[in-house]
Amino acid sequence: MSTIKDVAKMAQVSTTTVSRYLNEFPNIRPETRERIASAISVLNYRANVAARGLVTKSTRTIGVVASTDVDDFFDNPFFMHVLKGISRAAVQRRYDVLLSTVTGKEGELLSNWIHGHRVDGIVLMKSRVDDPTLKMFACERFPAVLLGRPHGNEQVDYVDNDNVEAALRATQYLIELGHLDIAFIGGSREMVVTEDRLKGYREALRQAAEPVHEEYVKVGQYAKQTGYDLCSQLLRLRRPPTAIVASDDIIATGALQAAHQLGCKVPQDLSIIGFNDIPASEFTIPPLSTVRVHMERLGDGVAQLLFDRVQDPQQPARHLIIKTEIVVRNSTTIVPRRS
Amino acid sequence: MSTIKDVAKMAQVSTTTVSRYLNEFPNIRPETRERIASAISVLNYRANVAARGLVTKSTRTIGVVASTDVDDFFDNPFFMHVLKGISRAAVQRRYDVLLSTVTGKEGELLSNWIHGHRVDGIVLMKSRVDDPTLKMFACERFPAVLLGRPHGNEQVDYVDNDNVEAALRATQYLIELGHLDIAFIGGSREMVVTEDRLKGYREALRQAAEPVHEEYVKVGQYAKQTGYDLCSQLLRLRRPPTAIVASDDIIATGALQAAHQLGCKVPQDLSIIGFNDIPASEFTIPPLSTVRVHMERLGDGVAQLLFDRVQDPQQPARHLIIKTEIVVRNSTTIVPRRS
DNA sequence: TTGTAGGCGTTATCAT
DNA sequence: ATGATAACGCCTACAA
């Protein structure tokens, strides 16, 4: 493995000049430039990232940390699409992406990355209601962007959907179809996104002057199994709901399966609307009505904000809200006659 | 940001001792140990990765490069599940994962990562039939593992499915159902995986003494659109096939859609079998028969081989073949009567 | 058990 | 337009 010294020696110049060449300084004689270029190509030289980072204090790397269970992360197309947006944006700017999923001790990971100068900035995926890591960022003044929104009014950059509004509209849509017994199933209430969507759901009911039946509100994890379990429970209720708002397509998918197995026909007996519009939603049985959240745009936005902040760490916090829209497919219809 | 010197000063010891503490050397007086520990915690110190890497020549990072289109990568659950396996294995060993998707100039990326000492080892996802990057690894003797298999007999570690065998069995299964007009649709023939599965398909036909109709063999990209397009083409043939082997569930999904739109009933009019058994395959209309490839195990295997090689770069090349199995759902049935 | 000093490969500061 | 030299923060002989 050759170093800058080897190149300098072969090109018969000082390491300084080689360094200048590498960093595209203007004032180098074309002749010297030539010699350096050919030396580099002969030696197949590439700058040592560690050495460079040590002095420049920059890594040209951004970290992406998903504070979720590994399965919930990789199995959920939502995250993968956001990740795609981030990755694409990073490649464009010639940055690398460091990826990590940790549950529990994300604090330690972040400490290592931040204080260990491992990354120039961090994307934090999914915020919890009471997120200690968020406080870290605030204290550290380290470039970071949140996917989702903070629960309090912390000064962090973030990109989020209009979740409250979206859930409100989704529920209203069901109400307009004549549904009154509408249930809500979601992931952990520790996630802000769950709270927000639940809030929109409640608000729609309130505006329609309908009561919220607490046995209609159930949560678990952001996984298919949760959808399956909760839907089963709902359908076994004395008075089962005629419609369900699922706070994630993955969950809706599980609900679909449960309904099917319990002989409950969707949408005739039960309407289901999901969230995200993952590709699979188009192919479920029946195709799933859902709230489209523009996953890649979220990723783009997150990357955009992050790189801006890396460049100017002092600027005031910025927020980006991506509008959603309801996609009506075949899992929702007008309310059935009560038997 | 504090350095090892700050810690040393505060703990009233030399940096050497602190370094020893960090690297868990045995001979440190409990008393000193205490002082160092508390200094670290007060200063919230973490070792600078660049500085450490500069001297140790290790990064505790593995690189994952997908030499595919960004969309084909992130949209395909196959890759995401493999990535999950890798990520999990890396976390266990306290390694970080650097992720990159590049099309075209993967050579430059790999050069930078390898010669720039950016990673300790590399996972290369998907091998092309004539892959120059593979030759690079061979020359560089850099720790690397291939997901898929090399086309020639290059000396590289790799993990792969028994693709030829699997496609053979899948096709045989269709033949046993009475099908004779069996088509094959797949991704690019530049990928070894496509060639292997095509080979198994041909072999099954050969063993059954059936001719291979070349108009029944069609390829495109590993994307849903390809499945849609190719299936449409096949169904418009003078004599359309009664069954299709799709070399990826994503492609099969597109085929399903095309059949549906053209009024061709699956499986009554057309049997389709896919590859991979992605989660969505269970929920397509109808649920997809497919070849299960144990995606996460592939990821585990890749990581296992890679870390072994990082530890001992000299050992001879190893290969891991993960057995597949056919999962029969509802997209395949006995051959229909020819009208 | 602990400390001193040199070096890892690069960039930055001053010179020339 | 180019060089000499001193950091950057850590580890590792070697010494005590």
XYZ file of C-alpha atoms (C1' of nucleotides) in Angstrom:
710
model
C 0.000 0.000 0.000
C 1.588 3.229 -1.080
C 1.462 6.508 0.756
C 1.700 10.108 -0.253
C 5.436 9.892 0.350
C 5.845 7.192 -2.233
C 4.006 9.313 -4.724
C 6.085 12.352 -3.832
C 9.286 10.404 -4.232
C 8.327 8.955 -7.578
C 7.108 12.285 -8.892
C 10.133 14.014 -7.428
C 8.197 16.610 -5.553
C 7.349 17.206 -1.910
C 4.396 15.607 -0.204
C 2.938 19.077 0.106
C 2.670 19.386 -3.628
C 1.081 15.991 -3.942
C -1.376 16.966 -1.258
C -2.139 20.121 -3.210
C -2.719 18.072 -6.298
C -5.067 15.756 -4.457
C -7.065 18.633 -3.091
C -7.253 20.340 -6.452
C -5.296 23.441 -5.679
C -4.857 25.700 -8.687
C -1.203 26.647 -8.661
C 0.659 23.618 -9.913
C 2.740 23.589 -13.035
C 1.141 21.346 -15.671
C 4.397 19.480 -15.907
C 4.472 18.626 -12.213
C 0.830 17.824 -12.339
C 1.559 15.254 -15.017
C 4.302 13.587 -13.055
C 2.145 13.356 -9.970
C -0.797 11.984 -11.889
C 1.262 9.251 -13.454
C 2.918 8.348 -10.171
C -0.473 8.021 -8.567
C -1.737 5.839 -11.336
C 1.347 3.644 -11.349
C 1.247 3.160 -7.596
C -2.541 2.954 -7.595
C -2.448 5.383 -4.740
C -5.509 6.496 -2.755
C -5.434 8.882 0.179
C -5.640 7.262 3.573
C -8.997 8.294 4.975
C -7.953 7.974 8.594
C -4.907 10.175 8.244
C -6.833 12.740 6.303
C -9.702 12.712 8.752
C -7.323 13.104 11.636
C -6.193 16.479 10.434
C -9.227 17.774 8.608
C -11.662 16.597 11.240
C -14.012 15.542 8.509
C -14.961 12.036 7.516
C -17.179 12.494 4.476
C -19.468 9.992 6.111
C -22.937 10.307 7.504
C -24.372 7.897 10.010
C -27.856 6.484 9.860
C -29.144 4.986 13.042
C -32.464 3.254 13.343
C -33.498 2.992 16.923
C -35.771 0.078 16.194
C -35.572 -3.639 16.265
C -33.474 -4.956 13.372
C -36.441 -6.816 11.941
C -38.829 -3.903 12.227
C -36.297 -1.860 10.336
C -35.231 -4.047 7.458
C -38.601 -5.735 7.017
C -40.404 -2.445 6.680
C -40.315 -0.987 3.168
C -40.944 2.392 4.713
C -37.471 2.551 6.187
C -35.891 1.034 3.140
C -37.341 3.696 0.903
C -36.244 6.467 3.178
C -32.826 4.870 3.306
C -32.790 4.806 -0.456
C -33.424 8.525 -0.583
C -30.627 9.139 1.881
C -28.207 6.849 0.108
C -28.857 8.460 -3.221
C -28.333 11.936 -1.829
C -25.122 10.849 -0.116
C -23.670 9.266 -3.221
C -24.364 12.442 -5.142
C -22.305 14.406 -2.657
C -19.615 11.750 -2.549
C -20.359 10.879 1.039
C -20.413 7.407 2.511
C -23.226 6.046 4.633
C -22.625 4.256 7.906
C -25.607 2.189 8.910
C -26.519 0.854 12.287
C -29.526 -0.546 14.041
C -29.391 -0.747 17.763
C -31.997 -1.277 20.347
C -31.412 -0.195 23.858
C -27.940 1.203 23.894
C -28.181 3.635 21.036
C -26.778 6.204 23.408
C -23.463 4.418 23.512
C -23.373 4.049 19.749
C -24.091 7.698 19.190
C -21.470 8.702 21.732
C -18.928 6.616 19.932
C -19.822 8.000 16.569
C -19.941 11.587 17.695
C -17.012 11.814 20.073
C -15.033 9.258 18.134
C -15.298 11.496 15.062
C -16.682 8.647 13.087
C -19.245 10.656 11.115
C -19.891 14.236 10.095
C -23.597 14.045 10.754
C -26.308 11.693 11.848
C -29.772 10.766 10.718
C -31.880 9.446 13.533
C -34.762 7.354 12.333
C -37.924 7.324 14.404
C -38.245 9.357 17.500
C -39.613 8.052 20.718
C -41.871 10.104 22.876
C -39.251 10.578 25.508
C -36.053 10.331 23.594
C -32.847 10.797 25.555
C -30.789 10.694 22.379
C -32.521 13.839 21.214
C -31.349 15.658 24.294
C -27.847 14.450 23.466
C -27.930 16.111 20.091
C -29.210 19.305 21.572
C -26.368 19.336 24.094
C -23.655 18.237 21.746
C -24.652 20.606 18.992
C -23.724 17.849 16.644
C -25.183 17.925 13.117
C -28.212 15.686 13.191
C -31.589 15.357 11.572
C -34.550 13.483 12.867
C -36.898 11.444 10.751
C -40.134 12.006 12.522
C -40.583 14.825 14.969
C -39.480 15.431 18.527
C -42.122 15.181 21.189
C -41.241 18.358 22.978
C -40.161 21.543 21.278
C -36.522 20.616 21.105
C -34.361 22.562 18.715
C -33.589 19.862 16.174
C -33.860 19.691 12.424
C -36.480 17.220 11.427
C -38.492 15.890 8.516
C -41.909 14.447 9.096
C -45.271 13.715 7.560
C -48.341 15.685 8.518
C -49.316 12.709 10.619
C -52.064 14.221 12.740
C -53.701 15.764 9.709
C -53.289 12.578 7.681
C -54.885 10.363 10.307
C -57.624 12.903 10.683
C -58.434 12.752 6.987
C -58.173 8.973 6.825
C -60.629 8.639 9.689
C -62.924 11.269 8.218
C -62.920 9.329 5.004
C -64.180 6.270 6.857
C -66.778 8.356 8.661
C -67.993 9.669 5.332
C -68.436 6.074 4.240
C -70.856 5.788 7.107
C -68.623 4.073 9.637
C -69.114 4.836 13.295
C -67.383 1.924 14.926
C -63.880 2.708 13.842
C -60.881 1.155 15.536
C -57.261 2.262 15.613
C -54.373 -0.183 15.677
C -50.787 0.925 15.794
C -47.241 0.335 16.905
C -45.759 1.304 20.213
C -47.193 4.415 21.824
C -43.661 5.327 22.704
C -43.192 6.411 19.115
C -44.273 9.943 18.387
C -45.686 8.834 15.068
C -48.145 6.545 16.827
C -49.262 9.293 19.132
C -49.714 11.714 16.259
C -51.784 9.361 14.180
C -53.836 8.398 17.174
C -54.435 12.051 17.852
C -55.719 12.617 14.324
C -57.974 9.616 14.695
C -59.432 10.926 17.928
C -59.839 14.384 16.502
C -61.853 13.114 13.544
C -64.166 11.277 15.881
C -64.481 14.344 18.066
C -65.319 16.568 15.125
C -67.989 14.094 14.067
C -69.302 14.160 17.609
C -68.629 10.463 17.931
C -67.307 8.946 21.140
C -63.948 7.162 21.203
C -64.374 3.638 22.502
C -61.187 2.808 24.286
C -61.481 -0.882 23.510
C -61.162 0.154 19.865
C -57.701 1.576 20.405
C -54.981 -1.032 20.460
C -51.243 -0.911 20.003
C -48.306 -3.296 19.760
C -45.205 -3.176 17.572
C -44.678 -1.972 14.041
C -44.798 -5.495 12.678
C -47.191 -7.690 10.790
C -47.822 -9.923 13.772
C -49.180 -6.981 15.708
C -51.712 -6.308 12.974
C -52.739 -9.912 13.029
C -53.117 -10.099 16.787
C -54.887 -6.815 17.306
C -57.308 -7.343 14.452
C -58.164 -10.781 15.839
C -58.875 -9.239 19.201
C -61.062 -6.552 17.678
C -63.113 -8.990 15.659
C -63.805 -11.044 18.758
C -65.234 -8.063 20.591
C -68.903 -8.151 21.565
C -69.410 -5.352 19.109
C -66.563 -5.492 16.594
C -65.648 -2.374 14.636
C -66.710 -1.985 11.005
C -63.538 -0.167 10.092
C -59.919 -0.019 11.157
C -57.293 2.665 10.844
C -53.914 0.939 10.885
C -50.958 3.187 11.520
C -48.709 1.255 9.126
C -49.265 -0.827 6.003
C -47.289 -3.631 7.564
C -49.773 -3.709 10.395
C -52.684 -3.421 7.976
C -51.335 -6.416 6.111
C -51.444 -8.496 9.262
C -54.954 -7.259 9.965
C -56.022 -8.290 6.488
C -54.737 -11.764 7.146
C -56.504 -12.056 10.480
C -59.784 -10.900 9.012
C -59.463 -13.438 6.251
C -58.765 -16.262 8.661
C -61.690 -15.337 10.867
C -64.012 -15.369 7.882
C -64.507 -11.655 7.972
C -64.697 -10.237 4.470
C -62.772 -7.101 3.596
C -64.190 -4.655 2.666
C -67.774 -5.927 2.896
C -67.647 -6.714 6.615
C -64.651 -4.637 7.569
C -62.899 -1.666 6.027
C -59.189 -1.230 6.578
C -57.000 1.726 5.753
C -53.265 1.709 6.247
C -50.367 4.146 6.255
C -47.314 4.564 3.985
C -48.374 3.015 0.694
C -45.605 0.471 0.485
C -45.331 -1.324 -2.868
C -46.955 -4.477 -1.512
C -50.134 -2.593 -0.631
C -51.115 -2.667 -4.249
C -51.094 -6.448 -4.214
C -52.701 -7.450 -0.991
C -56.093 -9.158 -1.015
C -57.903 -6.884 -1.494
C -55.577 -4.054 -2.568
C -55.115 -1.798 0.402
C -56.494 1.704 0.756
C -53.818 3.712 2.477
C -52.238 7.063 3.202
C -49.337 7.651 0.871
C -46.411 9.258 2.649
C -43.805 9.743 -0.107
C -41.115 7.751 1.571
C -38.270 8.638 -0.721
C -38.996 12.313 -0.455
C -38.643 11.960 3.274
C -35.207 10.481 2.686
C -34.242 13.230 0.288
C -35.422 15.839 2.730
C -33.552 14.335 5.618
C -30.344 14.226 3.615
C -30.834 17.757 2.378
C -31.275 19.174 5.849
C -28.370 17.157 7.191
C -25.855 18.247 4.580
C -26.970 21.832 4.975
C -26.373 21.623 8.661
C -23.006 19.941 8.291
C -22.025 22.879 6.166
C -23.398 25.437 8.580
C -23.801 24.043 12.086
C -24.925 27.397 13.444
C -28.060 27.998 11.431
C -31.392 27.826 13.244
C -33.301 24.538 13.287
C -35.374 23.744 10.241
C -38.435 21.585 9.824
C -39.779 19.938 6.727
C -43.291 18.534 6.574
C -44.112 16.282 3.659
C -47.763 16.275 2.698
C -49.574 12.977 2.436
C -52.546 11.866 0.395
C -55.175 9.192 0.674
C -55.023 6.400 -1.887
C -58.342 4.625 -2.203
C -58.129 1.004 -3.294
C -60.422 -1.855 -2.397
C -60.039 -2.440 1.312
C -62.527 0.280 2.233
C -66.215 0.648 1.431
C -69.468 1.921 2.852
C -70.527 0.625 6.211
C -72.320 -2.738 6.235
C -75.799 -3.153 7.687
C -75.574 -4.230 11.303
C -77.096 -7.650 11.711
C -14.025 17.337 22.334
C -11.567 15.791 24.690
C -8.591 13.682 23.771
C -6.618 11.006 25.481
C -4.327 13.712 26.808
C -7.156 15.420 28.615
C -8.082 12.174 30.237
C -4.478 11.496 31.171
C -4.104 14.920 32.696
C -7.280 14.689 34.696
C -6.485 11.185 35.916
C -2.892 12.211 36.587
C -1.372 9.419 34.566
C 0.362 9.178 31.222
C -1.489 8.747 27.970
C 0.041 5.318 27.734
C -1.776 4.188 30.800
C -5.018 5.549 29.525
C -4.450 3.772 26.244
C -3.823 0.592 28.173
C -7.034 1.091 30.052
C -8.936 1.617 26.832
C -7.535 -1.514 25.320
C -8.218 -3.542 28.405
C -4.700 -4.394 29.405
C -4.502 -6.352 32.637
C -1.807 -4.665 34.623
C -3.314 -1.496 35.957
C -3.687 -0.733 39.616
C -7.378 -0.680 40.587
C -6.839 2.756 42.001
C -5.497 4.175 38.752
C -8.185 2.371 36.864
C -10.780 4.176 38.948
C -9.297 7.574 38.296
C -9.141 6.954 34.581
C -12.679 5.655 34.457
C -14.044 8.663 36.233
C -12.040 11.078 34.102
C -13.405 9.416 30.990
C -16.912 9.638 32.236
C -16.577 13.236 33.313
C -15.081 14.292 30.006
C -17.375 11.980 28.103
C -14.322 10.827 26.239
C -14.378 8.425 23.278
C -11.322 7.343 21.328
C -10.873 9.086 18.012
C -11.441 6.437 15.398
C -9.271 8.054 12.767
C -6.277 8.383 15.024
C -6.651 4.867 16.245
C -7.137 3.473 12.772
C -4.101 5.330 11.543
C -1.840 3.392 13.812
C -3.640 0.076 14.147
C -4.531 -0.121 10.474
C -7.913 -1.451 11.407
C -11.253 0.289 11.054
C -13.705 -2.099 12.644
C -15.875 -1.435 9.631
C -17.009 -3.632 6.806
C -18.187 -2.305 3.511
C -21.206 -3.568 1.654
C -21.388 -2.665 -1.982
C -24.304 -3.494 -4.190
C -23.356 -3.271 -7.811
C -26.925 -2.748 -8.873
C -29.201 0.121 -9.569
C -30.229 1.874 -6.356
C -33.871 1.014 -6.937
C -33.249 -2.615 -7.755
C -31.338 -2.840 -4.523
C -33.534 -1.103 -1.975
C -36.811 -2.169 -3.564
C -35.900 -5.813 -3.494
C -36.584 -7.511 -0.177
C -34.026 -10.100 -1.139
C -31.162 -7.668 -0.687
C -32.698 -6.122 2.378
C -32.919 -9.473 4.116
C -29.366 -10.332 3.259
C -28.339 -6.915 4.494
C -30.201 -7.598 7.697
C -28.204 -10.757 8.238
C -24.973 -8.900 7.615
C -25.917 -5.999 9.843
C -26.865 -8.271 12.690
C -23.615 -10.195 12.454
C -21.635 -6.974 12.335
C -23.324 -5.486 15.366
C -22.597 -8.659 17.306
C -18.916 -8.268 16.579
C -19.033 -4.540 17.285
C -18.283 -3.664 13.689
C -19.856 -0.862 11.715
C -21.331 -1.272 8.268
C -20.561 1.082 5.421
C -23.164 0.849 2.696
C -22.921 1.909 -0.889
C -24.727 1.325 -4.119
C -22.970 2.295 -7.268
C -23.565 1.492 -10.837
C -20.797 1.810 -13.324
C -17.839 3.048 -11.367
C -17.793 0.538 -8.569
C -14.120 0.057 -9.383
C -13.294 3.540 -8.189
C -15.353 3.119 -5.054
C -13.651 -0.141 -4.192
C -10.227 1.337 -4.860
C -10.980 4.171 -2.513
C -12.257 1.893 0.179
C -9.442 -0.583 -0.109
C -6.432 1.638 -0.641
C -7.870 4.406 1.464
C -8.082 1.970 4.390
C -11.704 2.783 4.812
C -12.872 -0.754 5.623
C -11.419 -4.013 6.901
C -13.369 -6.149 4.485
C -15.955 -5.966 1.759
C -19.140 -7.779 0.841
C -19.846 -7.623 -2.845
C -23.474 -8.208 -3.627
C -24.337 -9.820 -6.923
C -21.721 -10.926 -9.333
C -21.826 -10.203 -12.991
C -20.767 -12.759 -15.511
C -17.643 -10.872 -16.382
C -16.865 -8.993 -13.259
C -13.727 -6.864 -13.268
C -14.121 -6.083 -9.590
C -13.660 -9.732 -8.823
C -10.289 -9.698 -10.495
C -9.425 -6.702 -8.343
C -10.038 -8.623 -5.178
C -7.984 -11.500 -6.414
C -5.066 -9.196 -7.164
C -5.333 -7.074 -4.055
C -5.734 -10.009 -1.743
C -8.121 -7.843 0.166
C -10.638 -9.558 2.465
C -13.823 -9.873 0.470
C -16.794 -12.140 0.141
C -19.120 -12.445 -2.771
C -22.846 -12.895 -2.511
C -23.508 -15.066 -5.496
C -20.769 -16.945 -7.227
C -18.007 -15.956 -9.601
C -18.449 -16.969 -13.202
C -14.998 -18.379 -13.662
C -13.106 -20.343 -11.058
C -11.646 -17.337 -9.325
C -10.283 -17.815 -5.865
C -12.816 -15.831 -3.854
C -14.887 -16.627 -0.827
C -18.524 -16.730 -1.732
C -21.980 -17.639 -0.496
C -24.633 -18.688 -2.934
C -27.826 -20.656 -3.409
C -27.876 -23.892 -5.298
C -29.373 -21.944 -8.167
C -28.981 -24.435 -10.993
C -30.402 -27.214 -8.886
C -33.206 -25.016 -7.596
C -34.315 -23.917 -11.028
C -34.108 -27.498 -12.175
C -36.453 -28.622 -9.432
C -38.831 -25.719 -9.930
C -39.125 -26.520 -13.599
C -39.473 -30.218 -12.929
C -42.270 -29.430 -10.558
C -44.117 -27.649 -13.359
C -43.432 -30.517 -15.734
C -44.880 -32.925 -13.203
C -48.010 -30.800 -13.180
C -48.257 -31.595 -16.862
C -46.836 -28.389 -18.280
C -44.856 -28.553 -21.487
C -44.968 -24.959 -22.647
C -42.903 -23.458 -19.884
C -41.342 -20.043 -20.197
C -38.451 -18.477 -18.298
C -38.310 -14.797 -17.442
C -35.440 -13.252 -15.601
C -33.196 -10.275 -14.956
C -30.095 -9.368 -16.863
C -28.116 -12.236 -18.323
C -25.026 -10.442 -17.195
C -25.779 -11.653 -13.694
C -24.467 -15.082 -12.894
C -27.626 -15.854 -10.978
C -29.715 -15.433 -14.102
C -27.459 -17.727 -16.083
C -27.533 -20.360 -13.370
C -31.287 -20.386 -13.045
C -31.680 -20.433 -16.785
C -29.331 -23.357 -16.916
C -31.409 -25.332 -14.438
C -34.524 -24.516 -16.416
C -32.964 -25.789 -19.617
C -31.642 -28.866 -17.911
C -35.074 -29.836 -16.600
C -36.507 -29.536 -20.063
C -33.658 -31.563 -21.473
C -34.114 -34.321 -18.922
C -37.795 -34.445 -19.780
C -36.819 -34.657 -23.430
C -38.695 -31.441 -24.132
C -37.358 -28.825 -26.525
C -36.522 -25.320 -25.322
C -38.433 -22.775 -27.327
C -36.239 -19.736 -27.505
C -39.194 -17.379 -27.685
C -40.076 -18.640 -24.220
C -36.856 -17.325 -22.751
C -36.925 -13.625 -21.988
C -34.865 -11.374 -19.790
C -34.811 -7.752 -18.627
C -33.953 -6.248 -15.238
C -34.566 -7.492 -11.736
C -37.581 -5.250 -11.330
C -41.327 -5.577 -11.290
C -41.726 -3.761 -14.589
C -39.681 -6.424 -16.309
C -42.036 -9.112 -15.067
C -44.962 -7.126 -16.314
C -43.495 -6.480 -19.737
C -42.147 -9.946 -20.389
C -45.293 -11.705 -19.227
C -47.374 -9.464 -21.479
C -45.172 -10.395 -24.393
C -45.430 -14.082 -23.621
C -49.198 -14.029 -23.368
C -49.441 -12.359 -26.746
C -47.484 -15.131 -28.411
C -49.254 -17.248 -31.003
C -48.885 -20.120 -28.609
C -48.512 -18.662 -25.129
C -46.868 -20.731 -22.407
C -49.000 -22.430 -19.746
C -46.390 -21.882 -17.079
C -43.641 -19.416 -16.226
C -40.507 -19.741 -14.167
C -39.620 -16.261 -12.921
C -36.104 -15.856 -11.594
C -37.202 -13.451 -8.858
C -40.388 -12.903 -6.870
C -40.293 -9.252 -7.795
C -40.449 -10.248 -11.429
C -43.136 -12.844 -10.704
C -45.180 -10.132 -9.036
C -45.085 -8.066 -12.202
C -46.009 -11.107 -14.245
C -48.987 -11.736 -11.993
C -50.153 -8.225 -12.610
C -49.786 -8.497 -16.369
C -51.688 -11.778 -16.471
C -54.460 -10.247 -14.436
C -54.740 -7.245 -16.721
C -54.793 -9.388 -19.820
C -57.619 -11.453 -18.409
C -55.443 -14.492 -17.991
C -56.325 -16.346 -14.788
C -53.560 -17.572 -12.505
C -53.240 -20.458 -11.936
C -56.088 -21.830 -14.094
C -54.738 -20.437 -17.352
C -51.165 -19.828 -16.331
C -48.943 -21.181 -13.591
C -46.213 -18.966 -12.211
C -43.399 -19.868 -9.855
C -40.972 -17.326 -8.498
C -37.677 -17.221 -6.624
C -36.688 -15.987 -3.146
C -39.909 -16.181 -1.146
C -40.030 -12.562 -0.129
C -42.653 -11.740 2.507
C -45.007 -10.202 -0.059
C -45.228 -13.488 -1.951
C -47.580 -14.789 0.660
C -50.023 -11.991 -0.088
C -50.072 -11.677 -3.831
C -53.198 -12.632 -5.753
C -53.002 -15.569 -5.795
C -50.312 -16.331 -3.206
C -47.137 -17.100 -5.075
C -45.506 -20.497 -5.351
C -41.798 -19.892 -5.151
C -38.339 -21.177 -4.341
C -37.371 -20.180 -0.849
C -33.753 -19.107 -0.651
C -33.250 -18.309 3.052
C -32.156 -14.754 2.520
C -31.031 -14.012 6.030
C -28.942 -17.132 6.192
C -27.147 -15.911 3.118
C -26.389 -12.699 4.972
C -25.208 -14.567 8.040
C -23.014 -16.763 5.903
C -21.490 -13.859 4.053
C -20.660 -12.094 7.297
C -19.257 -15.256 8.824
C -16.902 -15.877 5.933
C -15.868 -12.252 5.801
C -14.971 -11.930 9.459
C -13.092 -15.204 9.310
C -11.087 -13.930 6.414
C -10.407 -10.582 8.036
C -8.967 -12.530 10.919
C -6.918 -14.813 8.724
C -6.342 -13.362 5.257
C -4.172 -16.267 4.232
C -6.595 -19.149 4.530
C -7.781 -20.824 1.316
C -10.985 -19.651 -0.309
C -14.198 -21.018 1.113
C -17.600 -21.513 -0.437
C -20.970 -21.800 1.199
C -24.005 -23.098 -0.636
C -27.358 -22.539 1.011
C -29.962 -25.105 0.066
C -33.289 -23.921 -1.245
C -36.744 -25.447 -1.144
C -39.900 -25.146 -3.176
C -42.860 -23.505 -1.466
C -46.115 -24.422 -3.136
C -48.871 -21.852 -2.816
C -51.656 -21.058 -5.234
C -50.022 -19.673 -8.353
C -49.278 -23.086 -9.792
C -51.594 -25.914 -10.794
C -52.001 -28.696 -13.321
C -51.840 -27.776 -16.970
C -55.080 -26.475 -18.481
C -56.716 -28.144 -21.483
C -55.532 -26.494 -24.661
C -58.482 -24.849 -26.346
C 2.751 -0.862 37.333
C 3.806 3.226 34.777
C 6.166 6.716 31.657
C 8.973 8.577 27.420
C 9.381 9.116 22.717
C 8.585 8.117 18.038
C 5.683 7.323 14.252
C 1.170 6.208 11.577
C -0.237 9.430 6.643
C -2.145 13.511 5.913
C -2.920 18.670 5.851
C -1.740 23.499 7.267
C 1.512 27.197 8.189
C 5.195 29.503 6.911
C 8.821 30.131 4.153
C 11.275 30.656 -0.296
C 5.037 27.266 -7.843
C 7.112 24.468 -4.340
C 9.226 22.800 0.281
C 10.245 22.049 5.259
C 8.044 21.271 9.380
C 4.765 20.886 12.810
C 0.607 19.251 14.200
C -3.761 15.820 14.364
C -4.772 11.751 18.473
C -3.554 7.459 19.198
C -0.605 3.116 19.936
C 3.667 0.652 20.873
C 8.294 -0.411 21.705
C 11.473 0.410 25.157
C 12.797 1.999 29.514
C 12.332 2.497 34.437
